[in-house]
XYZ file of C-alpha atoms in Angstrom:
769
model
C -3.121 -27.764 9.601
C -6.551 -28.212 9.756
C -8.407 -31.430 7.357
C -11.456 -29.049 7.142
C -11.937 -27.839 3.438
C -10.960 -24.024 3.754
C -14.588 -22.511 2.774
C -15.389 -19.214 1.462
C -16.998 -16.889 4.055
C -15.566 -18.885 7.078
C -12.593 -17.843 9.518
C -9.876 -19.830 8.382
C -6.449 -19.601 10.039
C -3.669 -18.486 7.888
C -1.838 -21.165 6.318
C 1.411 -19.701 7.352
C 0.500 -18.845 10.954
C 2.397 -21.721 12.560
C 5.554 -21.325 10.374
C 5.495 -17.743 11.615
C 5.046 -18.090 15.089
C 7.661 -20.579 15.488
C 9.982 -18.680 13.747
C 10.228 -21.583 11.103
C 9.224 -19.504 8.168
C 11.951 -17.771 6.167
C 11.906 -14.100 5.080
C 14.326 -12.942 2.415
C 16.219 -11.871 5.715
C 16.719 -15.342 6.677
C 18.440 -16.124 3.496
C 22.226 -15.896 3.292
C 24.319 -18.924 1.578
C 28.140 -20.043 1.384
C 30.824 -17.842 0.864
C 28.426 -14.680 1.428
C 29.441 -11.498 1.016
C 28.294 -8.153 2.233
C 27.250 -5.096 0.381
C 26.524 -1.631 1.751
C 26.405 1.851 0.557
C 27.766 5.059 1.337
C 25.114 7.571 1.253
C 25.492 11.170 0.514
C 24.732 13.025 3.708
C 23.947 16.141 1.780
C 20.706 17.357 0.604
C 22.048 18.671 -2.334
C 25.460 18.681 -3.918
C 27.549 18.404 -6.970
C 30.088 15.396 -6.805
C 33.382 16.587 -7.315
C 35.294 13.729 -6.149
C 34.637 10.336 -4.851
C 38.041 8.849 -2.874
C 37.719 4.921 -2.690
C 41.385 4.114 -2.356
C 41.729 3.519 1.482
C 38.038 1.808 1.318
C 39.324 -0.585 -1.608
C 42.803 -1.379 0.122
C 41.044 -2.369 3.345
C 41.652 -6.449 3.554
C 38.497 -8.076 2.920
C 37.187 -5.573 0.833
C 35.862 -7.297 -2.410
C 35.268 -4.079 -4.343
C 33.960 -0.621 -4.061
C 31.932 0.680 -7.068
C 30.763 3.973 -8.047
C 28.082 5.521 -10.692
C 31.086 4.755 -13.291
C 30.565 0.971 -12.799
C 26.977 1.215 -13.330
C 26.621 -0.571 -16.944
C 23.206 0.517 -18.152
C 21.265 3.695 -17.691
C 22.368 3.969 -14.047
C 18.429 5.105 -13.626
C 15.622 3.650 -11.606
C 11.855 4.796 -11.180
C 8.476 3.000 -11.702
C 7.178 5.621 -13.979
C 9.933 8.098 -14.489
C 13.406 6.965 -14.438
C 15.230 9.940 -12.693
C 16.517 8.230 -9.745
C 20.097 7.102 -9.889
C 21.532 3.495 -8.594
C 24.561 5.240 -7.893
C 24.915 9.074 -8.351
C 27.207 10.302 -10.654
C 27.457 13.952 -11.010
C 24.760 15.392 -8.477
C 23.085 14.347 -5.212
C 19.466 15.457 -4.505
C 18.866 14.018 -1.079
C 20.536 13.257 2.211
C 20.048 9.186 1.336
C 21.434 9.359 -2.263
C 23.981 6.281 -2.533
C 27.270 7.495 -4.247
C 29.351 4.241 -3.395
C 28.831 0.644 -3.487
C 31.198 -1.446 -1.260
C 31.413 -5.669 -1.181
C 33.250 -6.790 1.792
C 33.598 -10.634 3.483
C 31.759 -9.310 6.670
C 29.651 -6.584 8.275
C 32.737 -5.405 10.238
C 34.855 -4.634 7.170
C 32.005 -3.327 5.427
C 31.328 -0.685 7.996
C 34.915 0.427 8.098
C 35.133 0.540 4.504
C 32.380 2.836 4.200
C 33.657 5.148 6.685
C 36.977 5.158 4.968
C 35.502 6.600 1.593
C 36.028 10.230 1.177
C 33.085 12.619 -0.603
C 34.019 15.811 -2.003
C 30.676 16.978 -2.787
C 29.868 20.785 -3.506
C 26.961 21.846 -1.717
C 24.342 23.326 -3.961
C 21.119 25.416 -2.761
C 18.889 23.160 -2.021
C 14.731 23.348 -1.670
C 12.910 22.248 1.267
C 9.238 23.064 0.922
C 6.575 22.967 -1.455
C 6.600 26.728 -1.714
C 10.001 27.330 -1.744
C 10.001 24.747 -4.687
C 7.428 26.976 -6.575
C 8.993 30.001 -6.391
C 10.324 31.504 -9.894
C 14.038 31.582 -8.895
C 14.142 28.374 -6.978
C 17.030 26.183 -7.139
C 16.168 23.343 -9.602
C 16.228 19.638 -8.104
C 16.815 18.212 -11.427
C 18.858 20.302 -13.982
C 17.083 21.166 -17.280
C 13.886 20.324 -16.145
C 11.217 22.136 -18.440
C 8.820 22.413 -15.840
C 11.185 23.579 -12.886
C 10.479 21.848 -10.050
C 7.130 20.625 -10.856
C 6.778 17.046 -11.367
C 3.200 16.940 -12.345
C 0.337 19.781 -12.377
C -3.208 19.011 -12.985
C -7.060 19.889 -12.691
C -10.262 18.108 -12.312
C -13.522 19.957 -12.924
C -17.214 19.423 -12.924
C -19.660 22.087 -13.621
C -18.775 25.425 -12.480
C -17.461 25.358 -8.916
C -16.507 29.263 -8.369
C -20.281 30.073 -9.689
C -21.736 27.858 -7.027
C -19.729 28.685 -4.331
C -20.663 32.389 -4.918
C -24.265 31.392 -4.612
C -24.143 28.645 -1.612
C -25.624 30.204 1.451
C -23.059 28.274 3.559
C -19.356 28.323 2.675
C -16.582 26.848 4.872
C -12.473 26.933 4.420
C -9.717 25.150 5.858
C -5.968 24.351 5.130
C -4.631 21.260 6.264
C -1.049 20.045 6.523
C 0.373 16.481 6.955
C 4.273 15.368 7.359
C 6.136 12.913 5.397
C 5.805 9.784 7.341
C 7.563 6.273 7.330
C 6.287 2.715 6.604
C 7.973 1.775 9.879
C 7.714 -2.192 9.068
C 9.159 -5.030 10.938
C 11.787 -6.391 8.441
C 13.715 -3.491 6.726
C 14.995 -3.409 3.036
C 16.862 -6.633 2.297
C 17.708 -9.460 -0.117
C 20.492 -11.747 -1.187
C 21.936 -11.738 -4.525
C 24.186 -14.337 -6.776
C 25.182 -14.737 -10.452
C 24.690 -18.311 -11.897
C 27.383 -19.965 -13.543
C 25.596 -19.211 -16.817
C 25.553 -15.506 -15.973
C 21.924 -15.023 -14.815
C 20.869 -12.995 -11.822
C 19.097 -14.446 -8.637
C 17.865 -12.331 -6.352
C 15.522 -13.467 -2.859
C 14.475 -10.167 -1.827
C 11.472 -8.403 0.479
C 9.441 -7.052 -2.407
C 6.066 -6.207 -3.349
C 6.529 -6.219 -7.071
C 9.087 -8.883 -8.375
C 8.146 -9.042 -11.921
C 8.290 -5.301 -12.000
C 11.825 -5.483 -10.167
C 13.181 -7.514 -13.083
C 12.037 -4.537 -15.557
C 13.803 -2.037 -13.135
C 17.104 -3.952 -12.444
C 17.119 -4.581 -16.116
C 16.871 -1.074 -17.338
C 18.867 0.562 -14.505
C 21.879 -1.993 -15.272
C 21.266 -2.912 -19.232
C 20.523 -6.472 -18.319
C 17.951 -8.630 -20.125
C 14.845 -9.472 -18.269
C 14.902 -13.069 -18.988
C 18.286 -13.313 -17.175
C 17.020 -11.924 -14.262
C 15.474 -14.406 -11.585
C 13.058 -12.721 -8.493
C 12.139 -14.581 -5.715
C 9.827 -13.318 -3.266
C 9.201 -15.128 0.072
C 6.706 -13.577 2.612
C 7.175 -10.249 3.528
C 7.979 -8.759 7.032
C 5.656 -5.648 6.229
C 5.563 -3.595 3.449
C 2.528 -1.174 3.025
C 4.013 0.586 -0.305
C 7.474 1.155 1.105
C 8.783 -2.126 -1.058
C 6.563 -1.397 -3.910
C 9.379 -0.052 -6.204
C 13.251 -0.911 -6.258
C 15.172 -0.243 -2.584
C 18.036 -2.799 -2.511
C 17.134 -4.586 -6.020
C 19.686 -2.897 -8.075
C 22.166 -2.143 -5.785
C 22.176 -5.672 -4.986
C 22.052 -7.062 -8.381
C 24.930 -4.618 -9.431
C 27.151 -6.402 -6.514
C 26.241 -9.876 -7.704
C 27.830 -8.774 -11.171
C 31.303 -8.131 -9.137
C 31.025 -11.095 -6.814
C 32.427 -13.874 -8.451
C 29.386 -16.095 -8.255
C 29.215 -15.598 -4.449
C 26.436 -14.694 -2.642
C 25.901 -10.964 -1.719
C 23.588 -9.660 0.989
C 22.334 -6.370 1.776
C 20.383 -5.452 4.773
C 19.628 -2.041 5.705
C 19.642 -1.280 9.236
C 16.930 0.954 10.666
C 18.811 4.013 10.618
C 19.352 3.525 6.722
C 16.001 2.576 6.401
C 14.910 6.195 7.484
C 17.236 7.572 5.623
C 17.065 5.907 2.230
C 13.617 4.597 2.254
C 10.378 5.941 0.491
C 8.039 8.015 2.614
C 4.256 8.887 2.893
C 4.066 12.436 1.063
C 3.860 15.326 2.879
C 0.813 17.657 1.656
C -0.789 20.689 2.315
C -4.689 21.108 1.475
C -6.425 24.243 0.878
C -9.939 23.495 1.017
C -13.411 25.650 0.284
C -16.626 23.697 0.562
C -20.271 25.204 0.042
C -23.734 24.170 0.671
C -27.297 24.874 0.968
C -29.112 25.969 4.313
C -30.467 22.321 4.522
C -26.927 20.889 4.174
C -26.856 19.646 0.399
C -23.325 20.077 -0.440
C -23.326 22.519 -3.636
C -19.294 23.112 -4.273
C -15.844 22.056 -3.989
C -12.874 24.226 -4.479
C -9.446 22.744 -3.239
C -5.613 22.706 -4.209
C -3.830 20.016 -3.069
C 0.482 20.281 -3.129
C 2.339 17.311 -2.467
C 6.028 17.101 -2.032
C 7.553 14.381 -3.803
C 10.969 14.480 -2.382
C 14.422 14.284 -4.588
C 12.834 11.730 -7.004
C 9.706 11.260 -9.110
C 9.038 7.706 -7.789
C 5.142 7.541 -7.660
C 4.408 11.172 -6.737
C 2.247 11.942 -9.866
C 0.168 8.623 -9.431
C -0.088 9.421 -5.540
C -1.446 13.106 -6.194
C -3.743 11.660 -8.739
C -5.433 9.190 -6.178
C -5.527 12.063 -3.819
C -7.296 14.232 -6.278
C -9.872 11.756 -7.483
C -10.792 11.345 -3.528
C -10.513 14.870 -2.908
C -14.440 15.324 -2.762
C -14.838 12.686 -0.398
C -17.739 9.794 -0.725
C -20.087 12.449 -1.191
C -22.377 13.870 -4.174
C -21.266 17.280 -5.086
C -22.518 18.582 -8.516
C -19.794 21.665 -8.790
C -15.979 20.733 -8.225
C -12.424 22.526 -8.930
C -9.817 20.031 -7.933
C -6.496 21.129 -8.365
C -3.020 19.555 -7.785
C 0.746 20.097 -7.883
C 3.439 17.772 -7.086
C 6.831 19.099 -6.726
C 10.592 18.069 -6.358
C 12.392 19.262 -3.364
C 15.673 17.727 -1.911
C 13.787 16.062 1.143
C 13.632 12.183 1.560
C 11.604 10.488 -1.699
C 8.117 10.409 -1.361
C 6.233 6.844 -2.525
C 3.499 4.586 -2.185
C 1.894 3.967 1.534
C -1.194 2.491 2.649
C -4.048 4.621 1.613
C -1.711 6.167 -1.608
C -2.523 9.765 -1.756
C -6.021 9.244 -0.109
C -5.052 9.178 3.136
C -4.005 12.905 3.259
C -7.267 14.253 1.607
C -9.477 11.933 3.859
C -8.116 14.231 6.773
C -8.726 17.390 4.581
C -12.228 16.697 3.697
C -13.700 15.198 6.902
C -12.614 17.977 8.814
C -14.316 20.069 6.350
C -17.394 18.152 6.565
C -17.693 18.529 10.687
C -16.827 22.348 10.209
C -19.942 22.430 7.558
C -22.000 20.564 10.495
C -21.340 22.952 13.098
C -22.009 26.370 10.784
C -25.292 24.745 9.903
C -26.096 23.188 13.072
C -26.670 19.831 11.813
C -25.834 16.430 13.299
C -22.096 15.654 11.530
C -23.332 11.927 11.032
C -26.760 13.394 9.250
C -24.715 15.564 7.193
C -22.784 12.898 6.093
C -25.781 10.526 5.438
C -27.370 13.017 3.580
C -24.534 13.603 0.755
C -23.579 10.216 0.737
C -22.728 9.044 -2.708
C -25.227 5.961 -4.172
C -24.691 3.626 -6.817
C -25.583 5.452 -10.097
C -24.595 8.801 -8.958
C -21.515 10.644 -10.432
C -18.719 11.231 -8.153
C -16.479 14.528 -7.665
C -14.539 13.611 -10.618
C -17.325 13.366 -13.011
C -17.176 9.184 -12.691
C -20.489 7.805 -12.506
C -20.662 4.493 -9.824
C -21.684 1.529 -11.574
C -20.534 -0.857 -8.862
C -21.329 -1.471 -5.449
C -21.475 1.628 -3.168
C -21.657 1.092 0.577
C -20.883 4.243 1.957
C -24.539 4.779 3.509
C -24.753 1.255 4.730
C -21.356 1.938 6.648
C -23.147 5.143 8.169
C -26.132 3.680 8.988
C -24.478 0.645 10.808
C -22.317 3.426 12.906
C -25.517 5.330 13.689
C -26.956 2.188 15.449
C -23.984 1.285 17.651
C -24.375 1.950 20.766
C -20.858 3.852 21.129
C -22.910 6.713 18.826
C -26.089 6.403 20.806
C -24.536 6.747 23.951
C -22.040 9.416 22.957
C -23.080 12.291 25.076
C -23.283 10.451 28.241
C -19.776 8.927 27.884
C -18.508 12.488 27.688
C -20.205 13.885 30.489
C -18.228 11.047 32.334
C -15.188 12.457 31.942
C -12.756 12.994 35.102
C -10.734 16.183 36.628
C -8.692 17.837 33.883
C -10.063 15.641 31.231
C -12.027 16.689 28.356
C -14.014 14.224 26.197
C -14.703 14.116 22.518
C -16.233 11.894 19.823
C -15.526 12.306 16.073
C -15.842 10.111 12.894
C -15.083 9.922 9.571
C -16.688 8.685 6.409
C -14.082 7.058 3.730
C -13.339 5.591 0.603
C -10.422 4.023 -1.320
C -10.112 3.030 -4.708
C -9.124 -0.578 -5.811
C -6.509 -1.266 -8.836
C -4.778 0.487 -11.027
C -7.161 2.372 -12.750
C -7.491 3.369 -16.429
C -4.373 3.195 -18.635
C -2.355 0.483 -16.876
C -3.764 -2.957 -17.178
C -4.608 -4.367 -13.764
C -3.688 -8.184 -14.455
C -2.860 -11.111 -12.891
C -2.021 -14.833 -14.169
C -3.112 -17.803 -12.158
C -1.431 -21.185 -12.103
C -2.715 -24.077 -10.246
C -1.697 -27.714 -10.315
C -2.775 -31.465 -9.658
C 0.544 -32.487 -8.258
C 1.338 -36.435 -8.995
C 0.731 -36.841 -5.330
C -3.019 -35.781 -5.788
C -2.545 -32.655 -3.768
C -3.478 -28.986 -5.013
C -0.711 -26.541 -5.481
C -1.369 -22.734 -6.218
C 1.483 -20.876 -7.918
C 0.680 -17.185 -6.370
C 2.237 -14.471 -8.291
C 1.580 -11.711 -5.905
C 3.559 -11.041 -2.630
C 1.997 -11.839 0.578
C 3.497 -9.059 2.752
C 1.197 -9.888 5.732
C -2.272 -9.025 4.443
C -3.077 -12.488 4.128
C -3.724 -13.053 0.199
C -2.530 -16.775 0.583
C -5.380 -17.659 2.911
C -7.899 -16.262 0.340
C -6.135 -18.109 -2.141
C -6.449 -21.598 0.117
C -9.928 -21.006 0.718
C -10.884 -20.164 -3.031
C -8.812 -23.550 -4.003
C -10.602 -25.491 -1.413
C -13.857 -23.782 -2.180
C -13.827 -25.217 -5.838
C -11.960 -27.938 -5.954
C -12.966 -29.495 -2.419
C -9.829 -30.314 -1.034
C -8.915 -29.899 2.436
C -5.762 -27.256 4.028
C -3.704 -30.343 4.141
C -4.009 -31.236 0.492
C -3.222 -27.632 -0.962
C 0.337 -26.206 -1.188
C 1.372 -22.574 -1.971
C 4.076 -21.209 -3.964
C 5.255 -17.636 -3.131
C 6.225 -15.615 -6.082
C 9.115 -16.476 -8.531
C 9.653 -15.237 -11.493
C 10.692 -18.535 -12.806
C 7.824 -20.526 -11.290
C 4.921 -18.238 -11.482
C 3.234 -15.771 -13.582
C 3.188 -12.011 -13.549
C 0.339 -10.883 -11.500
C 0.998 -7.331 -10.395
C 2.376 -5.560 -7.607
C 0.962 -6.549 -4.088
C -0.649 -2.959 -3.732
C -3.775 -0.929 -4.528
C -6.438 -3.115 -2.485
C -5.899 -5.508 -6.083
C -4.333 -8.120 -4.603
C -7.113 -11.105 -3.943
C -9.437 -9.124 -6.375
C -7.283 -9.629 -9.406
C -5.446 -12.924 -8.588
C -8.161 -14.332 -7.102
C -10.549 -13.755 -10.212
C -7.564 -15.488 -12.144
C -7.544 -18.105 -9.827
C -11.255 -18.966 -9.850
C -10.929 -19.513 -13.501
C -7.956 -21.928 -13.471
C -9.766 -23.931 -10.374
C -12.767 -24.199 -12.388
C -10.911 -25.450 -15.466
C -8.987 -27.754 -13.420
C -12.007 -28.988 -11.772
C -13.224 -29.660 -14.923
C -10.165 -31.844 -16.208
C -10.032 -33.719 -12.726
C -13.622 -35.158 -13.114
C -13.165 -35.410 -17.204
C -10.156 -38.063 -16.261
C -12.159 -39.403 -13.398
C -15.309 -40.531 -16.115
C -13.079 -42.374 -17.845
C -11.765 -44.249 -15.210
C -15.052 -44.818 -13.696
C -16.730 -45.348 -16.755
C -18.985 -42.321 -16.066
C -21.239 -41.275 -18.932
C -21.776 -37.784 -17.767
C -19.638 -35.543 -15.354
C -23.149 -34.753 -13.482
C -22.966 -37.749 -11.692
C -19.649 -37.422 -10.509
C -18.507 -35.530 -6.977
C -15.094 -34.364 -6.449
C -14.400 -34.915 -2.581
C -11.312 -34.624 -0.444
C -8.556 -36.779 -2.009
C -10.637 -38.562 -4.406
C -13.980 -38.580 -6.782
C -17.123 -40.469 -6.031
C -19.151 -42.028 -8.820
C -22.379 -42.367 -6.817
C -24.655 -44.657 -9.007
C -21.550 -47.020 -9.454
C -20.435 -46.564 -6.050
C -17.042 -46.140 -6.941
C -14.497 -43.892 -6.391
C -10.762 -43.127 -7.664
C -8.291 -41.240 -5.800
C -6.838 -37.957 -6.797
C -3.335 -39.555 -6.610
C -4.400 -42.243 -9.284
C -6.257 -39.359 -11.481
C -2.742 -37.501 -11.466
C -0.886 -40.589 -12.285
C -3.214 -41.229 -15.634
C -2.732 -37.531 -16.780
C 0.148 -36.095 -18.649
C 2.085 -33.176 -17.179
C 0.285 -30.166 -19.323
C -3.102 -31.445 -18.420
C -2.398 -31.416 -14.546
C -1.650 -27.723 -14.682
C -4.157 -25.152 -15.476
C -3.546 -21.303 -16.420
C -5.576 -18.284 -16.470
C -5.450 -14.517 -16.612
C -7.720 -11.779 -15.536
C -7.770 -8.247 -16.084
C -9.592 -5.577 -13.966
C -12.625 -4.093 -15.416
C -12.253 -0.421 -15.822
C -14.617 2.796 -15.891
C -16.659 2.318 -18.926
C -16.903 6.281 -19.623
C -13.652 8.136 -18.939
C -14.379 11.623 -17.542
C -13.860 14.763 -19.578
C -11.404 15.868 -17.045
C -8.134 15.045 -15.603
C -5.940 14.494 -19.170
C -3.007 15.192 -17.512
C -2.825 11.477 -15.940
C -1.244 9.106 -18.324
C -1.965 6.164 -16.174
C -4.091 5.197 -13.100
C -7.310 7.781 -13.416
C -10.201 6.812 -12.965
C -11.604 3.867 -10.967
C -14.002 1.885 -11.301
C -14.287 -0.051 -7.841
C -14.440 1.634 -4.205
C -14.435 0.246 -0.584
C -15.975 2.119 1.884
C -15.992 2.927 5.819
C -17.408 4.708 8.300
C -15.203 5.451 11.449
C -15.773 6.414 15.164
C -13.352 7.476 17.708
C -13.724 8.326 21.292
C -11.131 10.280 22.452
C -9.471 11.894 26.215
C -7.528 14.638 26.080
C -5.459 16.169 29.066
C -6.003 19.232 29.480
C -2.774 19.880 31.560
C -0.573 18.122 29.115
C -2.878 18.297 25.828
C -2.051 14.269 25.455
C -4.692 12.579 23.460
C -5.831 8.700 24.385
C -7.862 7.057 21.910
C -10.434 5.153 24.457
C -12.708 3.382 22.085
C -12.711 2.803 18.034
C -15.521 1.711 15.882
C -15.037 0.622 11.971
C -17.998 -0.067 10.171
C -16.402 -1.138 6.470
C -17.585 -2.446 3.318
C -15.510 -4.230 1.006
C -17.688 -6.438 -0.979
C -18.258 -9.980 0.591
C -16.106 -11.058 3.283
C -14.148 -14.344 2.266
C -12.468 -14.597 5.591
C -13.731 -12.640 9.012
C -10.446 -13.428 10.283
C -8.159 -11.872 8.100
C -10.657 -8.996 7.424
C -11.007 -7.973 11.164
C -6.933 -8.395 11.028
C -6.576 -6.034 7.982
C -9.167 -3.349 9.683
C -7.293 -3.447 12.976
C -3.869 -3.235 11.681
C -4.969 -0.246 9.432
C -6.540 1.810 12.482
C -3.426 0.915 14.708
C -0.867 2.454 11.767
C -3.694 5.325 11.503
C -3.404 6.322 15.067
C 0.110 6.589 14.701
C -0.313 9.093 11.647
C -3.039 11.010 13.477
C -1.204 11.268 17.026
C 2.433 10.679 16.868
C 4.368 9.782 13.319
C 6.212 12.605 11.501
C 9.731 12.120 9.715
C 11.150 15.647 11.190
C 13.549 17.417 8.715
C 15.723 20.296 9.058
C 17.107 21.474 5.628
C 16.505 17.880 4.256
C 18.213 15.963 7.088
C 16.035 13.672 8.875
C 16.060 14.342 12.632
C 13.931 11.142 13.815
C 16.271 8.406 12.311
C 15.085 5.644 14.557
C 12.493 4.451 16.820
C 13.700 6.379 19.882
C 12.722 9.579 18.080
C 10.122 8.602 15.540
C 7.298 7.490 17.824
C 4.960 4.561 16.540
C 1.774 3.360 18.538
C 2.306 0.382 20.780
C -0.282 -1.913 22.159
C -1.162 0.304 25.012
C -1.962 2.961 22.463
C -4.231 1.149 20.541
C -7.695 0.675 22.198
C -10.039 -2.128 21.648
C -11.137 -1.928 18.023
C -14.819 -2.958 17.239
C -14.952 -4.025 13.610
C -18.059 -4.485 11.856
C -18.375 -5.888 8.412
C -20.830 -4.383 6.119
C -21.323 -6.871 3.005
C -22.276 -5.502 -0.356
C -21.301 -8.050 -2.766
C -19.258 -6.677 -5.758
C -20.406 -8.731 -8.839
C -17.169 -8.491 -10.477
C -15.479 -9.547 -7.322
C -14.111 -13.474 -6.808
C -17.165 -14.181 -4.655
C -18.275 -10.817 -4.257
C -15.222 -9.536 -2.692
C -13.422 -5.825 -3.023
C -9.866 -4.975 -1.422
C -9.913 -4.067 2.123
C -5.959 -3.457 2.808
C -6.146 0.471 2.535
C -9.731 2.050 3.398
C -9.122 1.655 7.306
C -5.911 3.831 7.081
C -7.631 6.712 5.841
C -9.840 6.974 8.867
C -8.221 7.546 12.216
C -6.547 10.939 11.442
C -9.907 12.529 10.500
C -11.802 10.993 13.360
C -9.262 11.427 16.064
C -8.913 15.582 15.044
C -12.944 15.860 14.900
C -12.946 13.864 18.235
C -10.537 16.551 19.776
C -12.291 19.173 18.147
C -15.141 18.159 19.687
C -13.563 17.788 23.103
C -11.832 21.022 23.150
C -13.476 23.543 20.708
C -10.368 23.733 18.788
C -9.222 23.243 15.186
C -6.699 20.457 14.902
C -5.562 21.017 11.165
C -2.039 19.934 11.040
C -0.985 16.345 11.655
C 0.269 14.470 13.825
C -1.842 15.873 16.794
C 0.976 15.270 19.682
C 0.028 16.750 22.851
C 2.222 20.013 22.336
C 0.264 20.903 19.089
C -2.945 19.911 21.137
C -2.021 22.014 24.233
C -1.054 24.929 22.124
C -4.147 25.052 20.567
C -6.014 24.598 23.929
C -4.359 27.883 24.975
C -4.805 29.772 22.228
C -1.349 29.935 20.581
C -2.005 28.451 17.436
C -1.057 25.204 15.687
C 2.839 24.718 16.297
C 5.025 24.461 12.899
C 4.550 21.867 10.127
C 8.249 20.651 11.300
C 7.427 19.643 14.422
């Protein structure tokens, strides 16, 4: 570790880098325990059906099996879910997708567990299912949730600004398009897992791979009828999350297992195939757009209808749709909008949170529409975007005035000046035989935080240890995005201590304080602001105690330095260790809370959204993709990629660039290969042999340029950078393919088969492909 003080704005190697590289860092998957039991779920294997019988006799009789549990053994409500409690821990009467758990087995080892799961016999009477958005909306469609007053509709909403229909009628130029994206998987390295046990006093302890440890207590408590203060959640570093661990996965099952384990630790660790089967997915969506503009390229109106498939349970389906609707107009000034949305239940896998939460889908649609509009008008696509780019003080597409830093125009100008843009025509002309080259771009924005109606709060705790070191108690999970690095930098900057004198505590509901989920681009913003306040208070206390020990009349003459305080006038110093020894325990700890500000004026639209609308803060980006298409196979190769990103001030250039590069790599998979293929709710891509994510050879050199526009409310001017980069590759690459081949790729992913079919004039392949 470095002896340098981690400073704001300078590259700083992650404090966890060495331990992770050496394999010494312990993830949840690395936790076991003496006398360990293994738990596993028997999955339905049927997309929709009524449970008539669950025969556990043979499994329960198998030597080495400790318990076999069914829905009747769940002591609480047996329902989990972040907003809507509609997902059973163990299904008790109906199964609604193939990955639904019906029974839970505890066994002495994994071999016995596997045998026992095979011995359970399920008697499930098949019910008619619904497997698509249109199907779910038919008047006589089978209901995924019997008795639902809204049929298969989870949420239906509308945003209106001005008179979109009249404005479209009067617009000289109108373009229209329909776009579709499939379910995709998070495909994180560390699959869903954890270990749990019951203490002698009855309390439950879980070490789990989670993005929301404090909310997990609430989910488990509600589902199993256990008071929250009887549940402790420990959240080590995650081996990836991307939203797929924002919500209960193994948590309730593990807690239930621990209640039947006699105090022994129980481990559940989904293999990759189970992660595909039962884990959350990015929502499949269809988007129908119409955009009108004047002859000089000023956008006049937007009319769009967004349809999301949330699968078998609500999870965050309504909230994902709400954010999609909020971003449906893109980072553009449009005076008239009508944005309608519907989110439906089906018997498909469960849709949930994923990086670019609802925004990645609509970015594809609106950015394809901008290129179509540019082509119709004969205007350069970048010039069209610049002409209509939102600026601070403008009102966005859902009637919210932008009062905070707004950097989309600066991102577009950065892209415009770059050699990759300026030299694009020469680059395209140099394509080899049977190759076509194209260049495409996308303008992007992504809201930060939970939005109005759900307090976005963090409570930071910092301690001067008895050894004179600084200890930061981090309540927000670090799933690889590097927020721990930023917290070290904040503490180092304010308290002037080197990295070797700063310690970090990862989320633990008994040691840290509730600080929300690692999600929504809010992790460092919210916790960082709380930590600044706590560190500044600790700094004042350290200097105050030093003044007593050094006989200084005023704090102004004292300087906080690594491991000591100096009183220059008297040429005296005192060590932090000695100061800590003088302080009482409560004086060495500072705790502070920060709540993210929200938009001051709620718009008179979107009343259907109970929480999460609208947002105050947005990050921005402009992406450029240079692609080469094989005319013989349709295969698309991304040759170069540029991302200009505005996310406030950059605290750590190294982690900033890593976030951008990671998001672009993930977005390339969304653009070119990733799709959860389904047949009547059954997953046809259950592993990495069939579900194709990009490898190192598929990701080109990525040029990342930070466009700094410090945010007045951010910690040292920061905004969130984690999500906005995910939204760009699909539209930028699709626009580049269109530029190369003169085709209209409107269905993701852009596989070779689809692109070749379009080149040959056979139209887009089906959504399922």
